Structures are given as C-alpha cells and as structure tokens.
PDB file of N, CA and C in Angstrom:
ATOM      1  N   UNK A   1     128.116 127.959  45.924  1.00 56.00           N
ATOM      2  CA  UNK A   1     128.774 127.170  46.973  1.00 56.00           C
ATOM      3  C   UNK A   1     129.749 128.047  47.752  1.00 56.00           C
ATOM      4  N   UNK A   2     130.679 128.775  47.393  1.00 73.00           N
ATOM      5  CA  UNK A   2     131.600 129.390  47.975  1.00 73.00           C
ATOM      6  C   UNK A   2     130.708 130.735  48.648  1.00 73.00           C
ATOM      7  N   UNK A   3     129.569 131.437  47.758  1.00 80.00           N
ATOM      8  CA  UNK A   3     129.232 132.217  48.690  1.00 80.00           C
ATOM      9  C   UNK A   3     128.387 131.817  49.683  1.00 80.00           C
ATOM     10  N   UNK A   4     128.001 130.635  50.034  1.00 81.00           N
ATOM     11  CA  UNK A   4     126.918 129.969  51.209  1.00 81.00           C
ATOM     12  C   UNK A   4     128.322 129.685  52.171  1.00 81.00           C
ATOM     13  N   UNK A   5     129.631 128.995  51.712  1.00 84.00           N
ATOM     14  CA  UNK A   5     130.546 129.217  52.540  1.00 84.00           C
ATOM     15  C   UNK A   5     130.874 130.323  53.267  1.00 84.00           C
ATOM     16  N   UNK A   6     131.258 131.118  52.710  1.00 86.00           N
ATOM     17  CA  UNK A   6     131.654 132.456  53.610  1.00 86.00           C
ATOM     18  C   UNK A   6     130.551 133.350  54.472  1.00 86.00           C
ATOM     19  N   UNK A   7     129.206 132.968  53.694  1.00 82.00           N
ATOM     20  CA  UNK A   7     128.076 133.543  54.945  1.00 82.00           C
ATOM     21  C   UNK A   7     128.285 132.334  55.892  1.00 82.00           C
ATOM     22  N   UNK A   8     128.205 131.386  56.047  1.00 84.00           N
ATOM     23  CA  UNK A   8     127.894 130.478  57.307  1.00 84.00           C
ATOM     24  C   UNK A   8     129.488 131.001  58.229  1.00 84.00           C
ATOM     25  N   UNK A   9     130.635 131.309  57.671  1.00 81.00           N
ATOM     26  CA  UNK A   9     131.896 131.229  58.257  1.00 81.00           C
ATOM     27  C   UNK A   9     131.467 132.654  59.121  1.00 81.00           C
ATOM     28  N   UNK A  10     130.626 133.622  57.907  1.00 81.00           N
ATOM     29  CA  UNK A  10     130.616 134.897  59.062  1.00 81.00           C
ATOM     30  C   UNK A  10     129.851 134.811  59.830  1.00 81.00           C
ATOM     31  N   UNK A  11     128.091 134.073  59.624  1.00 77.00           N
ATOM     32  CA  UNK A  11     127.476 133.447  60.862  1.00 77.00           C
ATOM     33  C   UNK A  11     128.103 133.129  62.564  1.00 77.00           C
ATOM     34  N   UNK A  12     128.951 131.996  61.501  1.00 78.00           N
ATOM     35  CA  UNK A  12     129.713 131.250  62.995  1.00 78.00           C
ATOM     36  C   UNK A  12     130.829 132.237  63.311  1.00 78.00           C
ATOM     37  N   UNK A  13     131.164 132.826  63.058  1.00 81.00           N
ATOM     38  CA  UNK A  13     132.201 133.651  63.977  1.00 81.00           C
ATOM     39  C   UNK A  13     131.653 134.710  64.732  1.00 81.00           C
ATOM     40  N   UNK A  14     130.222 135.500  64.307  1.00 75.00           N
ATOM     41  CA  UNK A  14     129.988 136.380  64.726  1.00 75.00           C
ATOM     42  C   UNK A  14     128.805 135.642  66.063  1.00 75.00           C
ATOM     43  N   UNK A  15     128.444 134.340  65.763  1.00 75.00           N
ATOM     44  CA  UNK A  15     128.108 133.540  67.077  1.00 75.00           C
ATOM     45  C   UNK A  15     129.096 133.572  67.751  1.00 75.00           C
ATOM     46  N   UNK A  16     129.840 133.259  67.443  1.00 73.00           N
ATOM     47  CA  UNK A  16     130.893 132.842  68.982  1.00 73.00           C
ATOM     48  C   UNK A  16     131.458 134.157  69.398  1.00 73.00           C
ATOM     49  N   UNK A  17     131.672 135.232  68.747  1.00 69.00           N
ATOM     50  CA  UNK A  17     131.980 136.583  68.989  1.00 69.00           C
ATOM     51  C   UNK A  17     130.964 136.889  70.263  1.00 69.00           C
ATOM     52  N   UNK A  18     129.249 136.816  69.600  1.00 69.00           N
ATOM     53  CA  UNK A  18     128.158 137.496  70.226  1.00 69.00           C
ATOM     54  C   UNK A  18     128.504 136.175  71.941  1.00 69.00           C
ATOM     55  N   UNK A  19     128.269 134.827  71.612  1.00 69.00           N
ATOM     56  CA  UNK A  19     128.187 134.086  72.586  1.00 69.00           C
ATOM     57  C   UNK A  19     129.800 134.587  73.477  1.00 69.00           C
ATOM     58  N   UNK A  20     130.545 134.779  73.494  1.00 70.00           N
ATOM     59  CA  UNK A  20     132.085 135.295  74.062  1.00 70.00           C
ATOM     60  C   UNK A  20     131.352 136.337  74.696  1.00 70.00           C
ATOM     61  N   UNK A  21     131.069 137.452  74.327  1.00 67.00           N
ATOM     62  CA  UNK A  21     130.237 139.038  74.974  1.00 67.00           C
ATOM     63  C   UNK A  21     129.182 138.415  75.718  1.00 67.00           C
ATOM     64  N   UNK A  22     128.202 137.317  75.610  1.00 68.00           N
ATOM     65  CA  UNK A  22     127.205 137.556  76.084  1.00 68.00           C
ATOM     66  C   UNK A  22     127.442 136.658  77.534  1.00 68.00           C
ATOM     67  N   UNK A  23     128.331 135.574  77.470  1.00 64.00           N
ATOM     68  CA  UNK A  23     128.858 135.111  78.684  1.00 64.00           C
ATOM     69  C   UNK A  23     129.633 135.780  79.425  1.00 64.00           C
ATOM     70  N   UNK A  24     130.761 136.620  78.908  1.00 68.00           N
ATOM     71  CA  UNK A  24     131.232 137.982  79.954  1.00 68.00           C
ATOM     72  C   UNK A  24     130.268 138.782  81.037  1.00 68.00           C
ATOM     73  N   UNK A  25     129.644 138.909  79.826  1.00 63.00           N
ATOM     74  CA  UNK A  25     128.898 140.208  80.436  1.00 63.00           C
ATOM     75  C   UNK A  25     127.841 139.382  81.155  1.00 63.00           C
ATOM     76  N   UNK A  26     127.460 138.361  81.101  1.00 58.00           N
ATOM     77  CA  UNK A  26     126.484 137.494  81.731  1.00 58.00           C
ATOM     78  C   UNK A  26     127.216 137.067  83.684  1.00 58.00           C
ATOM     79  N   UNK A  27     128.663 136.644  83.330  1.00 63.00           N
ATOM     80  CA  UNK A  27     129.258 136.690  84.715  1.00 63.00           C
ATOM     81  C   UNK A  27     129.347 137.802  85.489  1.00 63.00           C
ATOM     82  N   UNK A  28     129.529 139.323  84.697  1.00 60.00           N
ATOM     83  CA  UNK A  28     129.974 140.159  85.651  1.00 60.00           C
ATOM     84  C   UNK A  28     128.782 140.498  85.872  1.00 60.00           C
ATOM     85  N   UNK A  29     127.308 140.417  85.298  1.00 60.00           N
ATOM     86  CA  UNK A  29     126.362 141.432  85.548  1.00 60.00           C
ATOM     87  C   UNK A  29     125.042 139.971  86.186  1.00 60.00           C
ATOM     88  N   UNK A  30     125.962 139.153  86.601  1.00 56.00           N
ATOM     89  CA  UNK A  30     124.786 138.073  87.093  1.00 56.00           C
ATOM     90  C   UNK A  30     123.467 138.249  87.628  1.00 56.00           C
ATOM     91  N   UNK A  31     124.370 139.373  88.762  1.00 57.00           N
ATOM     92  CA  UNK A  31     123.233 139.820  89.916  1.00 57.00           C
ATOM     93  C   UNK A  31     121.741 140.652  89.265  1.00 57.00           C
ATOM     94  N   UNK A  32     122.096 140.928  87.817  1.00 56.00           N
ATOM     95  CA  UNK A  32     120.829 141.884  86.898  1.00 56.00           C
ATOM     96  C   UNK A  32     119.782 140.935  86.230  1.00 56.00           C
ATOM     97  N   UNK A  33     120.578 139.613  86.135  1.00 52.00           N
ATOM     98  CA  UNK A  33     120.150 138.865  85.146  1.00 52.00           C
ATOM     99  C   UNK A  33     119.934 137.257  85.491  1.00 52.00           C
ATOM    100  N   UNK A  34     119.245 136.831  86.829  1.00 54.00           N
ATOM    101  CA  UNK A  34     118.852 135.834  87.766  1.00 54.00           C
ATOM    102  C   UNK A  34     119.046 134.844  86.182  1.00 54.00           C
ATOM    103  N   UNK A  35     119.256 133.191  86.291  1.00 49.00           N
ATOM    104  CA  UNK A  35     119.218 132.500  85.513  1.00 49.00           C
ATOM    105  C   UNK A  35     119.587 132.747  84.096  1.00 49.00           C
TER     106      UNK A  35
END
C-alpha cells in the first residue's frame, strides 16, 4: 500500500511537471506546432 502510494504521488507530480513544460513550451513555440 504505501509503496503503490508513493509511485502514483511520483506519477502525478511528474505529470503535472511534464504537463507545466509541455504547455510553456506549447505557447511560445505555437507557430511549430499548429493545434
């Protein structure tokens, strides 16, 4: 139990880490990446 906890906690942080980078870089580089 505790180790299925701490993988899902590093899952979800390293989602919202990757999703944080991938919307940055998604605004500044729009013009590369139509839709």
């Amino acid at each position: 139990m505790d180790r299925q906890t701490s993988m899902s906690n590093l899952i979800w942080k390293d989602w919202r880490h990757h999703g944080m980078l991938v919307h940055r870089y998604h605004s500044h580089q729009h013009f590369l990446f139509p839709g």
